[in-house]
Amino acid sequence: MITVTRLFFQRIIWDWKYQYQVWRTAVDWIVALYIVIPFSAGFIYYYLSWWRAVPGWLDYIPLNALSAIIVIFAWSGTIRIFVEGADQLFLLQRKVWISRIIKYSLVYAVVYNLVVTLLLLTILAPLLLLHYGFSLISVVWLTVLVFLLKNCMGLGKQLIELRFKGWAKRMVILIIFLVMGVYVRQSVALLVSRSGLFYLSILVLLIILSKLLYKRAKLKGIFFEDVAREQTAKLRLAKYMLQNAGTYVKRPRFSRKRPLLFRNSNLLFKKRNPVNGLVEMCLKYELRNQKDVEFYLKMVGVSILAILVFPPDYGWLLWFVFSIMYPTSYGCFGKRLLRTPLSVYSTGSQNRRLRR
């Protein structure tokens, strides 16, 4: 007789088998022999060498770079709820089963995050102990911080996606990402200085995690959202491989009935000539392109995070990098637009002036 516990573990096993089969489609014996095995052997060799002697190139990497690694790691991933679309025929009639599957999924997510956090800190351990001067107990507390933060971010992003939609969701996520970057930086600094405020922040983070777990376990009426999120997480690896293989078909872009900006399509320049008309067309096209605006906001967020994380001594280097990165990105947008049919109204000289 099948039970809810047995059903849950069957789905865990099936998911791991499916991910393994996806890996097998890309990593055959040739790839394993010439890429995976040499790379793994080289990584193990260099990792063991880090315990014997710290590499010299680490002198150019500040401690704040560790904060950036923690932020990216804690932000990645999601909390998977192992429900399927067919469950609406049977499990929705058994509220206790659905509730227990959600609780089991949360426990599985916490255990999984603990394992990957331990793996990350094990890799960083020689650098933390031998180069940055962390004590063993400090590394343990840093592991606790990363573990709690990763679970809080996974649950928090999921609740935000259920509460907000569209631009409001993106703005809230961006604000939380920036706040998390500042929080991680200050927490690492407090840990290095062995301040009591660090342990207070750990306590606050633990309380937040318990509240989020309780709220997520009791949340109702989101069955189909959980199914869609689970399918996305399950097929993430397969999607990535199909994209690199060139066989992935992009989802059609959503088109608004009215644009978000410049809805009345008024003129931006009083003086009308071909150059101003082409520049106006490019501006409106880019500001009405959702993906380009999202990419710009991500670039701004990453830039702000880099400025907050890196010490002031490296400010000149950041300004140099950003001064190259932003014009290059805008140039790519302009060149892409000039290859569209809309650019037929411009002459060759006007195109050169626009690129400038």
CSV table of C-alpha atoms in Angstrom, one decimal:
chain,number,residue,atom,x,y,z
A,1,MET,CA,0.0,0.0,0.0
A,2,ILE,CA,1.4,3.4,-1.0
A,3,THR,CA,1.7,6.0,1.7
A,4,VAL,CA,2.5,9.7,1.4
A,5,THR,CA,6.0,9.2,2.7
A,6,ARG,CA,6.7,6.5,0.1
A,7,LEU,CA,5.2,8.6,-2.6
A,8,PHE,CA,7.4,11.5,-1.7
A,9,PHE,CA,10.6,9.4,-1.7
A,10,GLN,CA,9.6,7.8,-5.0
A,11,ARG,CA,9.4,11.3,-6.5
A,12,ILE,CA,12.8,12.2,-5.1
A,13,ILE,CA,14.4,9.1,-6.6
A,14,TRP,CA,12.7,9.6,-10.0
A,15,ASP,CA,13.9,13.2,-10.1
A,16,TRP,CA,17.5,12.2,-9.4
A,17,LYS,CA,17.2,9.5,-12.1
A,18,TYR,CA,15.9,12.0,-14.5
A,19,GLN,CA,18.6,14.5,-13.9
A,20,TYR,CA,21.2,11.7,-14.2
A,21,GLN,CA,19.7,10.7,-17.6
A,22,VAL,CA,19.9,14.4,-18.7
A,23,TRP,CA,23.6,14.4,-17.8
A,24,ARG,CA,24.2,11.2,-19.6
A,25,THR,CA,22.9,12.7,-22.9
A,26,ALA,CA,25.7,15.3,-22.7
A,27,VAL,CA,28.4,13.6,-20.9
A,28,ASP,CA,29.3,10.4,-22.8
A,29,TRP,CA,32.5,8.4,-22.4
A,30,ILE,CA,34.4,10.7,-24.7
A,31,VAL,CA,33.4,13.9,-22.8
A,32,ALA,CA,34.1,12.1,-19.5
A,33,LEU,CA,37.5,10.9,-20.7
A,34,TYR,CA,38.8,14.1,-22.2
A,35,ILE,CA,37.0,16.8,-20.2
A,36,VAL,CA,35.4,15.7,-16.9
A,37,ILE,CA,38.1,13.4,-15.6
A,38,PRO,CA,41.1,15.8,-16.4
A,39,PHE,CA,39.2,18.7,-15.0
A,40,SER,CA,38.3,16.9,-11.8
A,41,ALA,CA,41.9,15.6,-11.4
A,42,GLY,CA,43.3,19.2,-11.9
A,43,PHE,CA,40.8,20.6,-9.4
A,44,ILE,CA,41.7,18.1,-6.7
A,45,TYR,CA,45.4,18.7,-7.3
A,46,TYR,CA,45.1,22.5,-7.0
A,47,TYR,CA,42.7,22.1,-4.0
A,48,LEU,CA,45.2,20.0,-2.1
A,49,SER,CA,48.0,22.5,-3.0
A,50,TRP,CA,45.9,25.3,-1.4
A,51,TRP,CA,46.3,23.5,1.9
A,52,ARG,CA,50.1,23.3,1.5
A,53,ALA,CA,50.6,26.9,0.3
A,54,VAL,CA,48.3,29.8,-0.5
A,55,PRO,CA,48.5,30.9,-4.1
A,56,GLY,CA,50.0,34.3,-4.6
A,57,TRP,CA,47.2,35.6,-6.8
A,58,LEU,CA,44.9,35.7,-3.8
A,59,ASP,CA,46.8,38.8,-2.5
A,60,TYR,CA,44.9,40.8,-5.2
A,61,ILE,CA,41.5,39.5,-4.1
A,62,PRO,CA,40.0,41.4,-1.2
A,63,LEU,CA,37.9,39.8,1.6
A,64,ASN,CA,34.8,41.6,0.2
A,65,ALA,CA,35.0,39.3,-2.9
A,66,LEU,CA,34.0,36.5,-0.5
A,67,SER,CA,30.8,38.5,0.3
A,68,ALA,CA,30.0,38.5,-3.4
A,69,ILE,CA,30.5,34.7,-3.7
A,70,ILE,CA,28.2,34.3,-0.7
A,71,VAL,CA,25.5,36.6,-2.2
A,72,ILE,CA,25.5,34.8,-5.5
A,73,PHE,CA,25.4,31.4,-3.9
A,74,ALA,CA,22.6,32.3,-1.5
A,75,TRP,CA,20.5,33.9,-4.2
A,76,SER,CA,20.8,31.0,-6.6
A,77,GLY,CA,18.3,28.1,-6.5
A,78,THR,CA,14.8,27.8,-5.3
A,79,ILE,CA,12.6,25.8,-2.9
A,80,ARG,CA,11.1,22.8,-4.8
A,81,ILE,CA,7.7,21.5,-3.9
A,82,PHE,CA,7.4,18.0,-5.3
A,83,VAL,CA,3.8,18.1,-6.7
A,84,GLU,CA,2.7,17.2,-10.2
A,85,GLY,CA,-0.2,18.2,-12.4
A,86,ALA,CA,-1.9,14.8,-12.1
A,87,ASP,CA,-2.1,15.3,-8.3
A,88,GLN,CA,-5.3,17.4,-8.8
A,89,LEU,CA,-7.1,14.2,-9.7
A,90,PHE,CA,-6.3,12.5,-6.4
A,91,LEU,CA,-4.2,14.3,-3.9
A,92,LEU,CA,-6.3,17.5,-3.9
A,93,GLN,CA,-9.0,15.4,-2.4
A,94,ARG,CA,-6.7,14.5,0.4
A,95,LYS,CA,-5.6,17.7,2.1
A,96,VAL,CA,-3.5,15.9,4.6
A,97,TRP,CA,-1.4,14.3,1.8
A,98,ILE,CA,-0.8,17.6,0.1
A,99,SER,CA,0.2,19.2,3.4
A,100,ARG,CA,2.6,16.5,4.2
A,101,ILE,CA,4.2,16.5,0.8
A,102,ILE,CA,4.8,20.3,1.2
A,103,LYS,CA,6.3,19.8,4.6
A,104,TYR,CA,8.5,16.9,3.3
A,105,SER,CA,9.6,19.1,0.4
A,106,LEU,CA,10.6,21.9,2.8
A,107,VAL,CA,12.6,19.5,4.9
A,108,TYR,CA,14.3,18.1,1.8
A,109,ALA,CA,15.1,21.7,0.6
A,110,VAL,CA,16.7,22.5,4.0
A,111,VAL,CA,18.8,19.4,4.0
A,112,TYR,CA,19.8,19.9,0.4
A,113,ASN,CA,20.8,23.5,1.1
A,114,LEU,CA,22.8,22.3,4.1
A,115,VAL,CA,24.7,19.8,1.9
A,116,VAL,CA,25.6,22.3,-0.8
A,117,THR,CA,26.5,24.9,1.7
A,118,LEU,CA,28.9,22.5,3.4
A,119,LEU,CA,30.4,21.7,0.0
A,120,LEU,CA,31.0,25.3,-0.8
A,121,LEU,CA,32.6,26.2,2.5
A,122,THR,CA,34.7,23.0,2.3
A,123,ILE,CA,36.1,24.3,-1.0
A,124,LEU,CA,36.7,27.8,0.5
A,125,ALA,CA,38.1,26.5,3.8
A,126,PRO,CA,41.8,26.6,2.9
A,127,LEU,CA,41.5,30.1,1.6
A,128,LEU,CA,39.5,31.2,4.6
A,129,LEU,CA,41.8,29.6,7.2
A,130,LEU,CA,45.2,30.2,5.6
A,131,HIS,CA,44.8,33.4,3.6
A,132,TYR,CA,42.1,35.5,5.2
A,133,GLY,CA,43.0,34.4,8.8
A,134,PHE,CA,39.6,32.9,9.8
A,135,SER,CA,39.6,30.6,12.8
A,136,LEU,CA,37.9,27.2,12.6
A,137,ILE,CA,35.0,28.4,14.7
A,138,SER,CA,34.6,31.5,12.5
A,139,VAL,CA,34.3,29.2,9.4
A,140,VAL,CA,31.6,27.2,11.2
A,141,TRP,CA,29.7,30.4,12.0
A,142,LEU,CA,30.1,31.5,8.4
A,143,THR,CA,28.6,28.2,7.3
A,144,VAL,CA,25.6,28.8,9.5
A,145,LEU,CA,25.2,32.3,8.1
A,146,VAL,CA,25.3,31.1,4.5
A,147,PHE,CA,23.0,28.1,5.2
A,148,LEU,CA,20.3,30.3,6.9
A,149,LEU,CA,20.6,33.0,4.3
A,150,LYS,CA,20.2,30.6,1.4
A,151,ASN,CA,17.0,29.1,2.9
A,152,CYS,CA,15.6,32.5,3.6
A,153,MET,CA,16.3,33.8,0.1
A,154,GLY,CA,14.7,30.7,-1.5
A,155,LEU,CA,11.6,31.0,0.6
A,156,GLY,CA,11.5,34.8,0.3
A,157,LYS,CA,11.7,34.8,-3.5
A,158,GLN,CA,9.0,32.2,-3.7
A,159,LEU,CA,6.6,34.2,-1.6
A,160,ILE,CA,7.4,37.4,-3.5
A,161,GLU,CA,6.6,35.7,-6.8
A,162,LEU,CA,3.2,34.7,-5.4
A,163,ARG,CA,2.5,38.2,-4.0
A,164,PHE,CA,3.8,40.5,-6.7
A,165,LYS,CA,3.7,40.4,-10.5
A,166,GLY,CA,5.3,42.2,-13.4
A,167,TRP,CA,7.5,45.2,-12.7
A,168,ALA,CA,6.6,45.4,-9.0
A,169,LYS,CA,8.0,41.9,-8.5
A,170,ARG,CA,11.2,42.8,-10.3
A,171,MET,CA,11.7,45.9,-8.3
A,172,VAL,CA,11.1,44.2,-5.0
A,173,ILE,CA,13.5,41.4,-5.9
A,174,LEU,CA,16.2,43.9,-6.9
A,175,ILE,CA,15.8,45.8,-3.6
A,176,ILE,CA,16.0,42.6,-1.6
A,177,PHE,CA,19.1,41.6,-3.6
A,178,LEU,CA,20.8,44.9,-2.8
A,179,VAL,CA,19.8,44.8,0.8
A,180,MET,CA,21.2,41.2,1.1
A,181,GLY,CA,24.5,42.3,-0.4
A,182,VAL,CA,24.9,45.0,2.2
A,183,TYR,CA,23.8,42.6,5.0
A,184,VAL,CA,26.3,39.9,3.9
A,185,ARG,CA,29.1,42.5,3.7
A,186,GLN,CA,28.4,43.8,7.2
A,187,SER,CA,28.0,40.3,8.6
A,188,VAL,CA,31.3,39.1,7.3
A,189,ALA,CA,33.0,42.3,8.8
A,190,LEU,CA,31.3,41.6,12.1
A,191,LEU,CA,32.4,38.0,12.1
A,192,VAL,CA,36.0,39.0,11.4
A,193,SER,CA,35.9,41.6,14.2
A,194,ARG,CA,34.2,39.0,16.5
A,195,SER,CA,31.5,41.4,17.4
A,196,GLY,CA,28.4,40.3,19.3
A,197,LEU,CA,26.2,41.9,16.7
A,198,PHE,CA,27.0,39.0,14.4
A,199,TYR,CA,25.5,36.4,16.7
A,200,LEU,CA,22.4,38.7,17.1
A,201,SER,CA,22.1,38.8,13.3
A,202,ILE,CA,22.2,35.0,13.2
A,203,LEU,CA,19.5,34.9,15.8
A,204,VAL,CA,17.3,37.3,13.7
A,205,LEU,CA,18.0,35.3,10.6
A,206,LEU,CA,16.9,32.1,12.3
A,207,ILE,CA,13.7,33.7,13.5
A,208,ILE,CA,13.0,34.9,10.0
A,209,LEU,CA,13.6,31.4,8.6
A,210,SER,CA,11.2,29.8,11.0
A,211,LYS,CA,8.5,32.4,10.2
A,212,LEU,CA,9.0,31.8,6.4
A,213,LEU,CA,8.9,28.0,6.8
A,214,TYR,CA,5.7,28.2,8.8
A,215,LYS,CA,4.0,30.6,6.4
A,216,ARG,CA,5.0,28.6,3.4
A,217,ALA,CA,3.8,25.3,4.9
A,218,LYS,CA,0.4,26.9,5.7
A,219,LEU,CA,0.0,28.7,2.4
A,220,LYS,CA,-3.1,27.4,0.5
A,221,GLY,CA,-4.6,28.0,-3.0
A,222,ILE,CA,-1.3,27.9,-4.9
A,223,PHE,CA,-1.3,24.3,-6.1
A,224,PHE,CA,-1.0,25.2,-9.8
A,225,GLU,CA,1.8,27.8,-9.1
A,226,ASP,CA,3.7,25.1,-7.3
A,227,VAL,CA,3.3,22.7,-10.2
A,228,ALA,CA,4.6,25.2,-12.7
A,229,ARG,CA,7.5,26.1,-10.5
A,230,GLU,CA,8.4,22.4,-10.0
A,231,GLN,CA,8.3,21.7,-13.7
A,232,THR,CA,10.6,24.7,-14.4
A,233,ALA,CA,13.1,23.6,-11.7
A,234,LYS,CA,13.0,20.0,-13.0
A,235,LEU,CA,13.6,20.9,-16.6
A,236,ARG,CA,16.2,23.6,-15.8
A,237,LEU,CA,19.2,21.4,-16.7
A,238,ALA,CA,17.6,20.0,-19.8
A,239,LYS,CA,16.7,23.6,-20.9
A,240,TYR,CA,20.3,24.7,-20.4
A,241,MET,CA,21.6,21.9,-22.5
A,242,LEU,CA,19.1,22.4,-25.3
A,243,GLN,CA,20.0,26.1,-25.4
A,244,ASN,CA,23.6,25.3,-25.9
A,245,ALA,CA,22.7,22.6,-28.5
A,246,GLY,CA,20.8,25.2,-30.6
A,247,THR,CA,17.5,23.2,-30.5
A,248,TYR,CA,15.7,25.3,-27.9
A,249,VAL,CA,12.8,27.3,-29.2
A,250,LYS,CA,12.3,30.6,-27.3
A,251,ARG,CA,9.0,31.5,-25.9
A,252,PRO,CA,7.2,34.1,-27.9
A,253,ARG,CA,7.6,37.6,-26.4
A,254,PHE,CA,4.6,39.1,-24.7
A,255,SER,CA,3.4,42.1,-26.6
A,256,ARG,CA,1.5,44.9,-24.8
A,257,LYS,CA,-1.5,46.6,-26.3
A,258,ARG,CA,0.0,49.9,-25.1
A,259,PRO,CA,3.7,50.4,-24.3
A,260,LEU,CA,4.7,51.0,-20.7
A,261,LEU,CA,6.7,54.2,-21.7
A,262,PHE,CA,5.8,56.8,-24.3
A,263,ARG,CA,2.3,55.6,-24.6
A,264,ASN,CA,1.1,58.6,-26.5
A,265,SER,CA,4.1,58.4,-28.8
A,266,ASN,CA,4.8,62.1,-28.7
A,267,LEU,CA,7.8,63.6,-30.4
A,268,LEU,CA,11.0,63.8,-28.4
A,269,PHE,CA,12.8,66.4,-30.6
A,270,LYS,CA,11.2,69.6,-31.8
A,271,LYS,CA,13.6,69.8,-34.7
A,272,ARG,CA,12.6,67.1,-37.2
A,273,ASN,CA,15.3,65.6,-39.4
A,274,PRO,CA,16.4,62.0,-40.3
A,275,VAL,CA,19.0,61.8,-37.6
A,276,ASN,CA,16.6,62.9,-34.8
A,277,GLY,CA,13.9,60.6,-36.1
A,278,LEU,CA,16.3,57.6,-36.1
A,279,VAL,CA,17.5,58.5,-32.6
A,280,GLU,CA,14.0,58.8,-31.3
A,281,MET,CA,13.0,55.5,-32.9
A,282,CYS,CA,16.0,53.8,-31.2
A,283,LEU,CA,15.2,55.3,-27.8
A,284,LYS,CA,11.6,54.3,-27.9
A,285,TYR,CA,12.4,50.8,-29.2
A,286,GLU,CA,14.9,50.1,-26.4
A,287,LEU,CA,12.8,51.6,-23.6
A,288,ARG,CA,9.8,49.5,-24.7
A,289,ASN,CA,11.8,46.3,-24.9
A,290,GLN,CA,11.3,44.5,-21.7
A,291,LYS,CA,14.4,42.3,-21.9
A,292,ASP,CA,16.7,45.2,-22.6
A,293,VAL,CA,15.3,47.2,-19.7
A,294,GLU,CA,15.7,44.2,-17.4
A,295,PHE,CA,19.2,43.7,-18.6
A,296,TYR,CA,20.0,47.3,-17.9
A,297,LEU,CA,18.6,47.1,-14.4
A,298,LYS,CA,20.6,43.9,-13.7
A,299,MET,CA,23.8,45.7,-14.9
A,300,VAL,CA,23.0,48.6,-12.6
A,301,GLY,CA,22.3,46.3,-9.6
A,302,VAL,CA,25.5,44.3,-10.2
A,303,SER,CA,27.5,47.6,-10.5
A,304,ILE,CA,26.1,48.9,-7.2
A,305,LEU,CA,26.8,45.6,-5.5
A,306,ALA,CA,30.4,45.7,-6.8
A,307,ILE,CA,30.8,49.2,-5.5
A,308,LEU,CA,29.5,48.3,-2.1
A,309,VAL,CA,31.5,45.0,-1.8
A,310,PHE,CA,34.9,46.1,-3.1
A,311,PRO,CA,37.1,48.4,-0.9
A,312,PRO,CA,37.6,52.1,-1.9
A,313,ASP,CA,41.1,51.4,-3.0
A,314,TYR,CA,39.8,49.5,-6.0
A,315,GLY,CA,37.3,52.2,-7.0
A,316,TRP,CA,39.4,53.4,-9.9
A,317,LEU,CA,39.4,49.8,-11.3
A,318,LEU,CA,35.6,49.6,-11.1
A,319,TRP,CA,35.2,52.9,-12.8
A,320,PHE,CA,37.5,51.8,-15.6
A,321,VAL,CA,35.6,48.5,-16.1
A,322,PHE,CA,32.2,50.1,-16.0
A,323,SER,CA,33.3,52.9,-18.4
A,324,ILE,CA,34.0,50.1,-21.0
A,325,MET,CA,31.2,47.8,-20.1
A,326,TYR,CA,28.2,50.2,-20.4
A,327,PRO,CA,29.2,51.9,-23.8
A,328,THR,CA,29.9,48.4,-25.2
A,329,SER,CA,26.5,47.2,-24.2
A,330,TYR,CA,24.8,50.2,-25.6
A,331,GLY,CA,26.8,49.8,-28.8
A,332,CYS,CA,25.6,46.2,-29.1
A,333,PHE,CA,22.0,47.4,-28.7
A,334,GLY,CA,22.4,50.0,-31.4
A,335,LYS,CA,24.1,47.7,-33.8
A,336,ARG,CA,21.3,45.1,-33.3
A,337,LEU,CA,18.7,47.7,-34.0
A,338,LEU,CA,20.4,48.9,-37.1
A,339,ARG,CA,20.1,45.4,-38.5
A,340,THR,CA,16.3,45.5,-38.2
A,341,PRO,CA,14.0,46.5,-41.1
A,342,LEU,CA,13.3,49.8,-39.2
A,343,SER,CA,16.8,51.1,-40.1
A,344,VAL,CA,16.1,51.2,-43.9
A,345,TYR,CA,15.0,54.8,-43.4
A,346,SER,CA,18.5,55.8,-42.4
A,347,THR,CA,21.4,56.5,-44.7
A,348,GLY,CA,24.9,55.2,-44.3
A,349,SER,CA,26.2,58.5,-42.9
A,350,GLN,CA,23.3,58.7,-40.5
A,351,ASN,CA,24.2,55.2,-39.2
A,352,ARG,CA,27.8,56.2,-38.6
A,353,ARG,CA,26.6,59.3,-36.7
A,354,LEU,CA,24.3,57.2,-34.6
A,355,ARG,CA,27.1,54.7,-33.6
A,356,ARG,CA,29.1,57.6,-32.3
